[in-house]
Short mmCIF file of C-alpha atoms and ligand atoms in Angstrom, two decimals:
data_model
loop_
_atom_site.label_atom_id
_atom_site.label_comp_id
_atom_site.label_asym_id
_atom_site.label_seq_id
_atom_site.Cartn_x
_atom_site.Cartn_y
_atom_site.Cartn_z
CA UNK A 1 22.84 6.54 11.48
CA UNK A 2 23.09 8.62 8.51
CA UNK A 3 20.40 10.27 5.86
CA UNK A 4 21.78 11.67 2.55
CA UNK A 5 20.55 14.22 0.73
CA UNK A 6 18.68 11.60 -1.53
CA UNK A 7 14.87 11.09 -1.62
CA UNK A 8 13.33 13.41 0.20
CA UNK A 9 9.75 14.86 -0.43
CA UNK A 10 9.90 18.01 1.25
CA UNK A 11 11.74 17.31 4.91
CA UNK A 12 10.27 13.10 4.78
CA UNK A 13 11.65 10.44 3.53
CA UNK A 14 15.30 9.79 4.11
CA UNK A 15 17.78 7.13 4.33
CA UNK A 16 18.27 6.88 8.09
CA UNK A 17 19.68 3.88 8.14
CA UNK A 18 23.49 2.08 9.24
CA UNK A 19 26.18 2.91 6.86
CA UNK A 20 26.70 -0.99 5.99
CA UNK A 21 23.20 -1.12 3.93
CA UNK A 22 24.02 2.45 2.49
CA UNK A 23 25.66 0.66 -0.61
CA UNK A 24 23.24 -2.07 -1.12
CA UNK A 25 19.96 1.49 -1.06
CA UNK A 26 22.55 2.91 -3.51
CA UNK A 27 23.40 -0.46 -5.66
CA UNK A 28 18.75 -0.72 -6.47
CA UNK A 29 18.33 2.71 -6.55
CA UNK A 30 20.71 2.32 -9.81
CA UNK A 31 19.55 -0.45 -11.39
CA UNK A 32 15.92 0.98 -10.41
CA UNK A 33 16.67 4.08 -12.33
CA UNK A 34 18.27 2.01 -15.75
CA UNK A 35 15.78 -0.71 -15.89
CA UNK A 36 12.68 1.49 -15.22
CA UNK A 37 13.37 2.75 -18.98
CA UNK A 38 14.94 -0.23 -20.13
CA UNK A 39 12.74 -2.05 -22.89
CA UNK A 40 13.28 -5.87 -22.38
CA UNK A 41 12.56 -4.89 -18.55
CA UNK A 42 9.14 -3.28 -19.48
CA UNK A 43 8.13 -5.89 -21.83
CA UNK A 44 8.86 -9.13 -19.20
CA UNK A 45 6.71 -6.42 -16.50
CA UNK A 46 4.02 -5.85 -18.70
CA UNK A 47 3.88 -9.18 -20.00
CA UNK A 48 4.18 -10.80 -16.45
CA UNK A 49 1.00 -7.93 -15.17
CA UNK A 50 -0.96 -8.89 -17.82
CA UNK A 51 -0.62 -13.18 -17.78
CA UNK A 52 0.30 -13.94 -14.80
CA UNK A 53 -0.97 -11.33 -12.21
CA UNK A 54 -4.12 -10.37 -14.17
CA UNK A 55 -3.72 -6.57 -15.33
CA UNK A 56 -5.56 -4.30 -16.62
CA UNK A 57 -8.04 -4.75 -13.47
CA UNK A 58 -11.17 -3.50 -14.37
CA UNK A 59 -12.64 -0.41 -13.84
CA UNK A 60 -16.43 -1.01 -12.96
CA UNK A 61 -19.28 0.77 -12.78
CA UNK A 62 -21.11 -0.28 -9.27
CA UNK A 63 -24.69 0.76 -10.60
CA UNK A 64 -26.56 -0.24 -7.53
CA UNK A 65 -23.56 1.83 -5.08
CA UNK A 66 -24.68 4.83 -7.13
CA UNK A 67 -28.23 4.28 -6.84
CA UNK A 68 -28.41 3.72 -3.06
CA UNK A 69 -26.69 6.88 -2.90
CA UNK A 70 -28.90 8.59 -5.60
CA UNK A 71 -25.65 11.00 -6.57
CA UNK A 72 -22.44 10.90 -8.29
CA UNK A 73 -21.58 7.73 -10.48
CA UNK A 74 -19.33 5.66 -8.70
CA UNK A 75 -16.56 2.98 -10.14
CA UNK A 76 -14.62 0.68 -8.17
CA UNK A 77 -10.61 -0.56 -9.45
CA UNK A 78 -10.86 -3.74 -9.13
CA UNK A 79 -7.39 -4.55 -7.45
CA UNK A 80 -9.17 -7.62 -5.70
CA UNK A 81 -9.00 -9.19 -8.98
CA UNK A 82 -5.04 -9.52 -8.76
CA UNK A 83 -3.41 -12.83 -8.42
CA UNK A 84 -3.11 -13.50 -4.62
CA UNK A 85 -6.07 -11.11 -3.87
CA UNK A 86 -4.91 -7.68 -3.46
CA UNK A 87 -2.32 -5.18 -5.14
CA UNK A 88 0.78 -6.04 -3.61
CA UNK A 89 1.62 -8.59 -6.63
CA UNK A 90 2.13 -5.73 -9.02
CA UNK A 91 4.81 -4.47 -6.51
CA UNK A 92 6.86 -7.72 -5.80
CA UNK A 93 6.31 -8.90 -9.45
CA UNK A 94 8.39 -5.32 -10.19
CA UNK A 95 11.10 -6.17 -7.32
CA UNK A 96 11.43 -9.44 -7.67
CA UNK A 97 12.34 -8.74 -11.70
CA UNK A 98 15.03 -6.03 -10.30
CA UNK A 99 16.69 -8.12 -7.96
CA UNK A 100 17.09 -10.87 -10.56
CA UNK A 101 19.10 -8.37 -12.69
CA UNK A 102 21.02 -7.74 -9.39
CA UNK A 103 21.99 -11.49 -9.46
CA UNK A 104 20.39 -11.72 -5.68
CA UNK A 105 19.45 -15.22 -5.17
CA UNK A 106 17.39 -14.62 -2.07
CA UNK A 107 14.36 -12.86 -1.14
CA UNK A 108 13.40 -11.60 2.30
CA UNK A 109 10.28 -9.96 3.22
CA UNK A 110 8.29 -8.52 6.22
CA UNK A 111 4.75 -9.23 6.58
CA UNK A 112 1.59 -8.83 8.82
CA UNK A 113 -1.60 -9.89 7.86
CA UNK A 114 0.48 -12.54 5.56
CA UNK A 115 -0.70 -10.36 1.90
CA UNK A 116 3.23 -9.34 1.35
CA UNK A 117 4.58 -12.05 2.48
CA UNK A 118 1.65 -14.13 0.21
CA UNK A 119 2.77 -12.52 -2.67
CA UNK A 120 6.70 -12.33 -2.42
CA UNK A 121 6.37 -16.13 -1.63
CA UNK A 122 4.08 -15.86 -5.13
CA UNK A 123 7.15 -14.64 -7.37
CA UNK A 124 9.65 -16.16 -5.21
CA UNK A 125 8.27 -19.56 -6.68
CA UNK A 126 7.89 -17.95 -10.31
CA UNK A 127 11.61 -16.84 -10.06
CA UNK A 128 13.10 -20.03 -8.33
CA UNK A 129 14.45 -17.37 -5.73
CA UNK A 130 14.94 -18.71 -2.04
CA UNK A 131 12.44 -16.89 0.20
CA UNK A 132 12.41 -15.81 3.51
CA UNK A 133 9.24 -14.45 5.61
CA UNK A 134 9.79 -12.43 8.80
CA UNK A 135 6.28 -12.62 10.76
CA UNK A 136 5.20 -11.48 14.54
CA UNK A 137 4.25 -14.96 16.65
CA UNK A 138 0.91 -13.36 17.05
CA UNK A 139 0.29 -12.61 13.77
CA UNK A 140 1.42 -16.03 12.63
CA UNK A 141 -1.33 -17.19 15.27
CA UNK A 142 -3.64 -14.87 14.04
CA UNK A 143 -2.91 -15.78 9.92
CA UNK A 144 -2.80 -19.57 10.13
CA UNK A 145 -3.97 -19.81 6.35
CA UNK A 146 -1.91 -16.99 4.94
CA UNK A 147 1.49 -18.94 6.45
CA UNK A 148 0.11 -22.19 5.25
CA UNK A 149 -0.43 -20.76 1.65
CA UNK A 150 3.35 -19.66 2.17
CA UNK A 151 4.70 -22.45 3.16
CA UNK A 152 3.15 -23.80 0.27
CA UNK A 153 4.89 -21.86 -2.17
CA UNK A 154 7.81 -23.05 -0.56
CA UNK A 155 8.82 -20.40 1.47
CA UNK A 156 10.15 -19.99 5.12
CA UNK A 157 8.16 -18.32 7.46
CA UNK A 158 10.21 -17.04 10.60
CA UNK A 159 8.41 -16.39 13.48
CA UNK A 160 9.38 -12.87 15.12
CA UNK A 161 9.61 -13.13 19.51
CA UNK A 162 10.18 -9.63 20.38
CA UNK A 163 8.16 -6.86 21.30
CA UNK A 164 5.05 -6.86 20.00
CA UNK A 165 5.14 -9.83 17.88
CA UNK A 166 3.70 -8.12 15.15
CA UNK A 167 4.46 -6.33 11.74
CA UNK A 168 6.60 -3.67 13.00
CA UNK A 169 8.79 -5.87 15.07
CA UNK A 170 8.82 -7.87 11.69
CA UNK A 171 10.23 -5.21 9.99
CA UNK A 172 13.11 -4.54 12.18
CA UNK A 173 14.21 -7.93 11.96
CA UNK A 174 13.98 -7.84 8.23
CA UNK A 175 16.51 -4.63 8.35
CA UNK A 176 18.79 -6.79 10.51
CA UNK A 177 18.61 -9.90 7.89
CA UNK A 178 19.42 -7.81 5.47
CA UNK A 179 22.40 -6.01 7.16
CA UNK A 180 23.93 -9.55 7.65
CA UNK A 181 23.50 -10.93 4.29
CA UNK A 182 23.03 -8.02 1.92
CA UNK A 183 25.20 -9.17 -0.61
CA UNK A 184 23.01 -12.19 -2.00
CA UNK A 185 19.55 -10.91 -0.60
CA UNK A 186 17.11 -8.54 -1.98
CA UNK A 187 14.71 -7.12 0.89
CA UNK A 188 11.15 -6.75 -0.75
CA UNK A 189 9.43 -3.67 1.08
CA UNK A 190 5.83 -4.25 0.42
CA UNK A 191 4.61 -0.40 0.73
CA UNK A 192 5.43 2.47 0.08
CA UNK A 193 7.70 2.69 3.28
CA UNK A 194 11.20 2.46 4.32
CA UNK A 195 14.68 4.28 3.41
CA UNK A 196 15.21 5.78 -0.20
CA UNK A 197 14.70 4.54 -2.86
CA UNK A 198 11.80 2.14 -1.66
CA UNK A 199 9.07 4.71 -1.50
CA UNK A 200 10.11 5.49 -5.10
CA UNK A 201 10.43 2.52 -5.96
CA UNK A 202 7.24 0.87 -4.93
CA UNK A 203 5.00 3.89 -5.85
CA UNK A 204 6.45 3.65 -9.40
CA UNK A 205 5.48 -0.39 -9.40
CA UNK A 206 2.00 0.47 -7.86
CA UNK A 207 1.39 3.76 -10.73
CA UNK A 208 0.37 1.38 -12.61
CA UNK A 209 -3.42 0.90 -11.01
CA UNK A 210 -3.71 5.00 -11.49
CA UNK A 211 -2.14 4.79 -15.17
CA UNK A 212 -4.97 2.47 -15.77
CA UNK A 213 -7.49 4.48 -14.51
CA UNK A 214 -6.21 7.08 -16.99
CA UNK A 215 -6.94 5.12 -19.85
CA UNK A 216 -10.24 3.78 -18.57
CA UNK A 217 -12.23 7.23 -17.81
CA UNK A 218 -13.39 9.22 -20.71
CA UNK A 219 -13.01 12.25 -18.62
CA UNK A 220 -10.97 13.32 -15.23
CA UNK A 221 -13.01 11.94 -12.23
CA UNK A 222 -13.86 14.09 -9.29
CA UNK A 223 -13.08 12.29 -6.71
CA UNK A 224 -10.38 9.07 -5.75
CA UNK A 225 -10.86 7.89 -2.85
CA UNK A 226 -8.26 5.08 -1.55
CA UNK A 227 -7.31 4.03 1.91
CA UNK A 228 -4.05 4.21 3.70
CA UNK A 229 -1.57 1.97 5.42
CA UNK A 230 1.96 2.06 4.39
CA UNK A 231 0.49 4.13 1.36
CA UNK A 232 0.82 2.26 -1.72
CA UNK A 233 -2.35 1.40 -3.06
CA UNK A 234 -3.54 4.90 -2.22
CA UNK A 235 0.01 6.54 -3.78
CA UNK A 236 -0.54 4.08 -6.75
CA UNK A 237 -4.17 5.36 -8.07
CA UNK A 238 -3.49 8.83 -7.01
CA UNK A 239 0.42 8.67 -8.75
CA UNK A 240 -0.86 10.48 -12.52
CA UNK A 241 -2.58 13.03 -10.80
CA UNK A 242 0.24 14.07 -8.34
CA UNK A 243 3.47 13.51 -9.98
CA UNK A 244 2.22 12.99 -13.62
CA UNK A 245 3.75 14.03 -16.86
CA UNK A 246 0.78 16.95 -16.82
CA UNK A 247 2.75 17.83 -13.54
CA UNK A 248 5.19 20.39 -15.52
CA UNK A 249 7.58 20.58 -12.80
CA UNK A 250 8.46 19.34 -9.09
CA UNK A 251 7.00 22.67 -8.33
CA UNK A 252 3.93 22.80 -10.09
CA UNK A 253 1.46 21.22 -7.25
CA UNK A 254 -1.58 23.41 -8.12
CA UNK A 255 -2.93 21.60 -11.05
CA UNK A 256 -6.50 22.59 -11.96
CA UNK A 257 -8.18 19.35 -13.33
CA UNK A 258 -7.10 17.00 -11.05
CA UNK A 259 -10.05 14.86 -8.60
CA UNK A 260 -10.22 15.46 -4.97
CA UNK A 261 -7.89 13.10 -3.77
CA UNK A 262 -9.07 11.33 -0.60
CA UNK A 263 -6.76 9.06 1.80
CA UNK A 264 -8.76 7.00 4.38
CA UNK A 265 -6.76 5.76 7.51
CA UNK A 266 -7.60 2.83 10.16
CA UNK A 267 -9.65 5.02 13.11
CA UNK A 268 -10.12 1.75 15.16
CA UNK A 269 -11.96 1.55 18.44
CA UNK A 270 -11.30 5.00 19.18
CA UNK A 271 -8.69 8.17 18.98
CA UNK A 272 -7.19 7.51 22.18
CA UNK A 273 -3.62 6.03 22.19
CA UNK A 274 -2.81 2.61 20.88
CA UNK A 275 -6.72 1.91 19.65
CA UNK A 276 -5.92 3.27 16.42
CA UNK A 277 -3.36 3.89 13.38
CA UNK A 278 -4.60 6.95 11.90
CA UNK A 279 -1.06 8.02 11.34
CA UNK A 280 -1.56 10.80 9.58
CA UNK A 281 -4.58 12.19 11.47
CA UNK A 282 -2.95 12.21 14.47
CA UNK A 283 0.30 11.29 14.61
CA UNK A 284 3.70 13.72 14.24
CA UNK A 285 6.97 13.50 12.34
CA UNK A 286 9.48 10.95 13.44
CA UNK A 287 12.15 8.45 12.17
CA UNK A 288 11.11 4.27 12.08
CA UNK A 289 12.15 1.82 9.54
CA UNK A 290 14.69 4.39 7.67
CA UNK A 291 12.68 6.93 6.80
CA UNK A 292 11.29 10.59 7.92
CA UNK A 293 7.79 10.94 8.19
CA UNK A 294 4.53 10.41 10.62
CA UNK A 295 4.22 8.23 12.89
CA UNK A 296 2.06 7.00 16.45
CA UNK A 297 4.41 8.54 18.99
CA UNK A 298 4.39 9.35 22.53
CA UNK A 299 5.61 12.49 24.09
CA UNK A 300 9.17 10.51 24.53
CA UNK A 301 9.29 9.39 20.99
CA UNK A 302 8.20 6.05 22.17
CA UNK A 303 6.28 4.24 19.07
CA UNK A 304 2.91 4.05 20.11
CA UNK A 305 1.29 0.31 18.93
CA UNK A 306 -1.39 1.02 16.21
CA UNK A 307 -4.37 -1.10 16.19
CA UNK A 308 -7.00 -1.61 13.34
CA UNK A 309 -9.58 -4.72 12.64
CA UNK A 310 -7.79 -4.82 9.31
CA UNK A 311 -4.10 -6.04 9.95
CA UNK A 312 -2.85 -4.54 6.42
CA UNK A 313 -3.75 -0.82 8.13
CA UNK A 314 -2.43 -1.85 10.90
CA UNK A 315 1.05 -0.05 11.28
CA UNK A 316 2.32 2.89 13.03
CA UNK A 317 3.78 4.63 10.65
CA UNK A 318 3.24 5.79 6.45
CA UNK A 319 4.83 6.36 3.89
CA UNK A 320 6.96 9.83 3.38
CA UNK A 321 4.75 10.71 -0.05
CA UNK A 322 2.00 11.03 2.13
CA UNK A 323 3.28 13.21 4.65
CA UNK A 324 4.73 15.41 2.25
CA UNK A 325 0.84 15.26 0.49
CA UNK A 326 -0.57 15.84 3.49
CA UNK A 327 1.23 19.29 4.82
CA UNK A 328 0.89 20.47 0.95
CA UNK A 329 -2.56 19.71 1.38
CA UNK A 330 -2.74 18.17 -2.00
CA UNK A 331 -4.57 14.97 -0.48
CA UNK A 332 -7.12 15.16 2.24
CA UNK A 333 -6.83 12.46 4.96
CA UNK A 334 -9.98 11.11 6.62
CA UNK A 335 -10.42 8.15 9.36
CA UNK A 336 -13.17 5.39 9.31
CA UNK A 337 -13.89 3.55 12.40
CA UNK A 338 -13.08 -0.56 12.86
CA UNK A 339 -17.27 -0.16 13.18
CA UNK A 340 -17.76 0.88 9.90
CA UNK A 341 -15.20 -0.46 8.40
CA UNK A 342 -17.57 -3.47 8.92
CA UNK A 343 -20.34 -2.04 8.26
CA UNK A 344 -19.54 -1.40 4.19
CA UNK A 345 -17.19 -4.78 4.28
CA UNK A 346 -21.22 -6.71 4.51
CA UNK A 347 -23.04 -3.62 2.40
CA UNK A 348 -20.74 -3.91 -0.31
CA UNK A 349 -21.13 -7.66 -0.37
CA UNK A 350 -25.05 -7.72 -0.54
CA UNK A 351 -25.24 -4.58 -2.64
CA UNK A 352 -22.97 -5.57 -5.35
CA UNK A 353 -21.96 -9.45 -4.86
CA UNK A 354 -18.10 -8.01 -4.32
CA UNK A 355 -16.62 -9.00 -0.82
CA UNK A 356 -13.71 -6.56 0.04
CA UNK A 357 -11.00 -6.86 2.12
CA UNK A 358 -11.44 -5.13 5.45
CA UNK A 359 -8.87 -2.68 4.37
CA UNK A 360 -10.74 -1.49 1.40
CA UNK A 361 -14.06 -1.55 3.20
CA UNK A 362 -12.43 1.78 4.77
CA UNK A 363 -12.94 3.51 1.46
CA UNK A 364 -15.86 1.97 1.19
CA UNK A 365 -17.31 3.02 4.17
CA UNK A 366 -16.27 6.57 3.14
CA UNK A 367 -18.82 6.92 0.82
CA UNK A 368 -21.38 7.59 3.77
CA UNK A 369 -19.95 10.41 4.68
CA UNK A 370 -18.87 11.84 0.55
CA UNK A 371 -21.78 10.64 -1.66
CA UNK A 372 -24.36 13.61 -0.12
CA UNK A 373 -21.60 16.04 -1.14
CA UNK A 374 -21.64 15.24 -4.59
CA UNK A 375 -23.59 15.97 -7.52
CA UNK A 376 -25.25 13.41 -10.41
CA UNK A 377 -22.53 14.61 -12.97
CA UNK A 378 -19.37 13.87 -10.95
CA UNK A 379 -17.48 10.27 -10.59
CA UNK A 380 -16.16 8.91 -7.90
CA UNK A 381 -13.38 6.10 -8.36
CA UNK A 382 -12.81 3.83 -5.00
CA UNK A 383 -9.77 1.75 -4.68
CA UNK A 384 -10.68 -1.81 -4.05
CA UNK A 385 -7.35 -2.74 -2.98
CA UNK A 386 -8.07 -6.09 -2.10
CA UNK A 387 -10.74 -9.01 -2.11
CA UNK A 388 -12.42 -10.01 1.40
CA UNK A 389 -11.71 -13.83 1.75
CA UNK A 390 -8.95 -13.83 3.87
CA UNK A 391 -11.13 -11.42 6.34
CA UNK A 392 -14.08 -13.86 6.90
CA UNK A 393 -12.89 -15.07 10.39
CA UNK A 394 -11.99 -11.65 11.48
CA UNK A 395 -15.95 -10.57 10.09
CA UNK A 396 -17.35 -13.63 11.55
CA UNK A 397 -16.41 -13.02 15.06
CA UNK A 398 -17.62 -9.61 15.15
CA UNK A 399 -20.49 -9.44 13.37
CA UNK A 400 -24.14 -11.42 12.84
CA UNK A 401 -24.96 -11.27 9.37
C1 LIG B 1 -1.58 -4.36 2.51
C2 LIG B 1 -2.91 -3.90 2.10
C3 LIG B 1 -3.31 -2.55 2.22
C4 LIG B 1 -2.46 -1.50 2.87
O1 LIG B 1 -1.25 -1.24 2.27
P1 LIG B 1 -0.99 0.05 1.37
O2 LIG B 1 0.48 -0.03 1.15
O3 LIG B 1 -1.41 1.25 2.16
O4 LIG B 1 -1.77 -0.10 0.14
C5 LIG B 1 -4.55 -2.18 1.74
N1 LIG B 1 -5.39 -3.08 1.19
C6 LIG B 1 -5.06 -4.39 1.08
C7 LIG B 1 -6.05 -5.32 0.48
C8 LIG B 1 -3.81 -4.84 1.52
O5 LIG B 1 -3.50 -6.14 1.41
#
């Protein structure tokens, strides 16, 4: 295990990973770096965003989410409008265009609710590029519809036996796929996670929701609220107003106009070990999945399993941006229970006709506790990273409408 000097924010981040994948990090961090300038690259991305995965998402004003609140004016991004549901596509759409340029013929991918994997199966069959799912048994179980959809895309879903059976045992086998056949396989990290350059890489695909945003408010808003798993959707709408080009230099962290910047994270059943994956909140710094930064651990260093009611929040660790936003206390972290997490998924849905995924319905939920701070003038933008529909069994046996 090695970490180079390379992509660190503050002491996270990292590249703790074998030597033998060193060369492959090195090999996309490259072509990352040329074809994120490059013009024919930018026009096929924007061009594929726009047709194909449904960009710019709206930004929309939820008139009768401000008036139950009788305060600030709040908008929703509507990332639930993406192809395949949520705003992973803009990500793999981004990687998937980079590894053709590598000449990589084959996709892997980790996933655990099935969203990632959905959507790398999604440009695997727009790029003709063989694709390969790694999934825990129990959350194949659990995601019968999401594997099915894969499957028909024509990808292979590979069911994942050892310990938990879930996303983080996923990822490990990923890494080991990819250490075996890096040469003709790209490995399409679907947050904000994982060794250098992928943080980079992936918050640079995802700017684009915050870029958006930009463009769509006539003035700065006050608050952004977003909620956290690996980090990207979160890292994506907050990206211009933390590492913009009003952002002089690296240095230069106390800008004055910029929104409170809220993360949300998974507080599940309740703060005690293993019943939730408020990473952030409560977790300390530690190495998984080739990177530096927070993560559920016990006294030993033993990874602690996370749990949330939405799988996409459910994961034990973050992404390094956020632990370096965190201690520089540039964003503020908050939890929201599994509870209300529910409770905003059916508000939201009878107040304004939008079903969100359970992960968004964190944010969501948020609002309880933000909206009496605020004043009529301000806006509030909420992340909608996702739409609802592949949540209505999880909803359904927990709650009577
Ligand atoms: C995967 C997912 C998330 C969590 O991932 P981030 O990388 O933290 O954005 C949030 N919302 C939805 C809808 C997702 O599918």
């Amino acid at each position: 295990m090695k970490s180079k000097s390379k992509g660190y924010f503050g002491n996270y981040g990292g590249m703790y990973v074998p030597e033998t994948i060193i060369p492959a990090l090195e090999e996309l961090e490259i072509a990352f770096n040329k074809y994120k300038n490059n013009k024919e690259f930018n026009s096929e991305l924007n061009l594929l965003l726009q047709t194909y995965a449904g960009r710019p998402t709206p930004l929309y004003f939820a008139k009768r989410l401000t008036e139950y609140f009788g305060r600030g004016k709040i908008y929703l991004k509507r990332e639930d409008l993406c192809h395949t549901g949520a705003h992973k596509i803009n990500n793999c759409i981004g990687q998937a265009l980079l590894a053709k340029r590598l000449g990589k013929k084959r996709i892997i991918a980790e996933t655990g609710a099935g969203q990632h994997g959905l959507a790398t199966a999604t440009v695997c069959a727009l790029f003709d590029l063989k694709c390969d799912i790694y999934m825990g048994k129990i959350d194949i179980q659990r995601q019968e519809l999401n594997v099915f959809k894969m499957k028909l895309l024509g990808a292979n879903v590979i069911p994942v036996e050892s310990g938990s059976q879930t996303l983080k045992d996923a990822t490990s086998e990923a890494i080991r796929d990819w250490i075996t056949n890096i040469k003709h396989t790209h490995y399409i990290i679907g947050s904000t996670v994982g060794p250098h350059p992928y943080p980079t890489i992936v918050s640079y695909f995802q700017s684009v929701i915050g870029k958006e945003v930009q463009k769509q408010v006539s003035k700065t808003p006050d608050y952004i609220v977003a909620c956290v798993g690996g980090g990207s959707n979160s890292i994506g709408i907050f990206y211009p107003y933390v590492w913009g080009n009003h952002v002089r230099n690296s240095r230069d962290y106390s800008l004055r106009n910029r929104p409170l910047l809220i993360g949300i994270e998974a507080g599940g059943t309740s703060f005690k070990n293993g019943h939730h994956a408020a990473t952030l909140s409560l977790g300390k710094p530690g190495v998984l999945h080739g990177s530096y930064s927070y993560l559920l651990q016990d006294k030993n260093g033993q990874i602690q399993e996370a749990h949330s009611i939405s799988a996409g929040l459910d994961y034990p660790g973050v992404g390094p941006q956020h632990a370096f936003l965190k201690d520089k206390k540039i964003v503020t972290y908050k939890t929201i229970s599994d509870k209300d997490a529910l409770w905003a998924f059916k508000f939201l849905s009878k107040l304004e006709g939008i079903i969100p995924a359970l992960e968004s319905s964190h944010a969501i939920a948020y609002l309880k506790h933000l909206m009496p701070k605020t004043k009529k003038n301000e806006t509030i933008i909420v992340c909608l990273s996702g739409r609802g529909d592949k949540d209505i069994n999880t909803v359904r046996g927990n709650h009577k409408l």
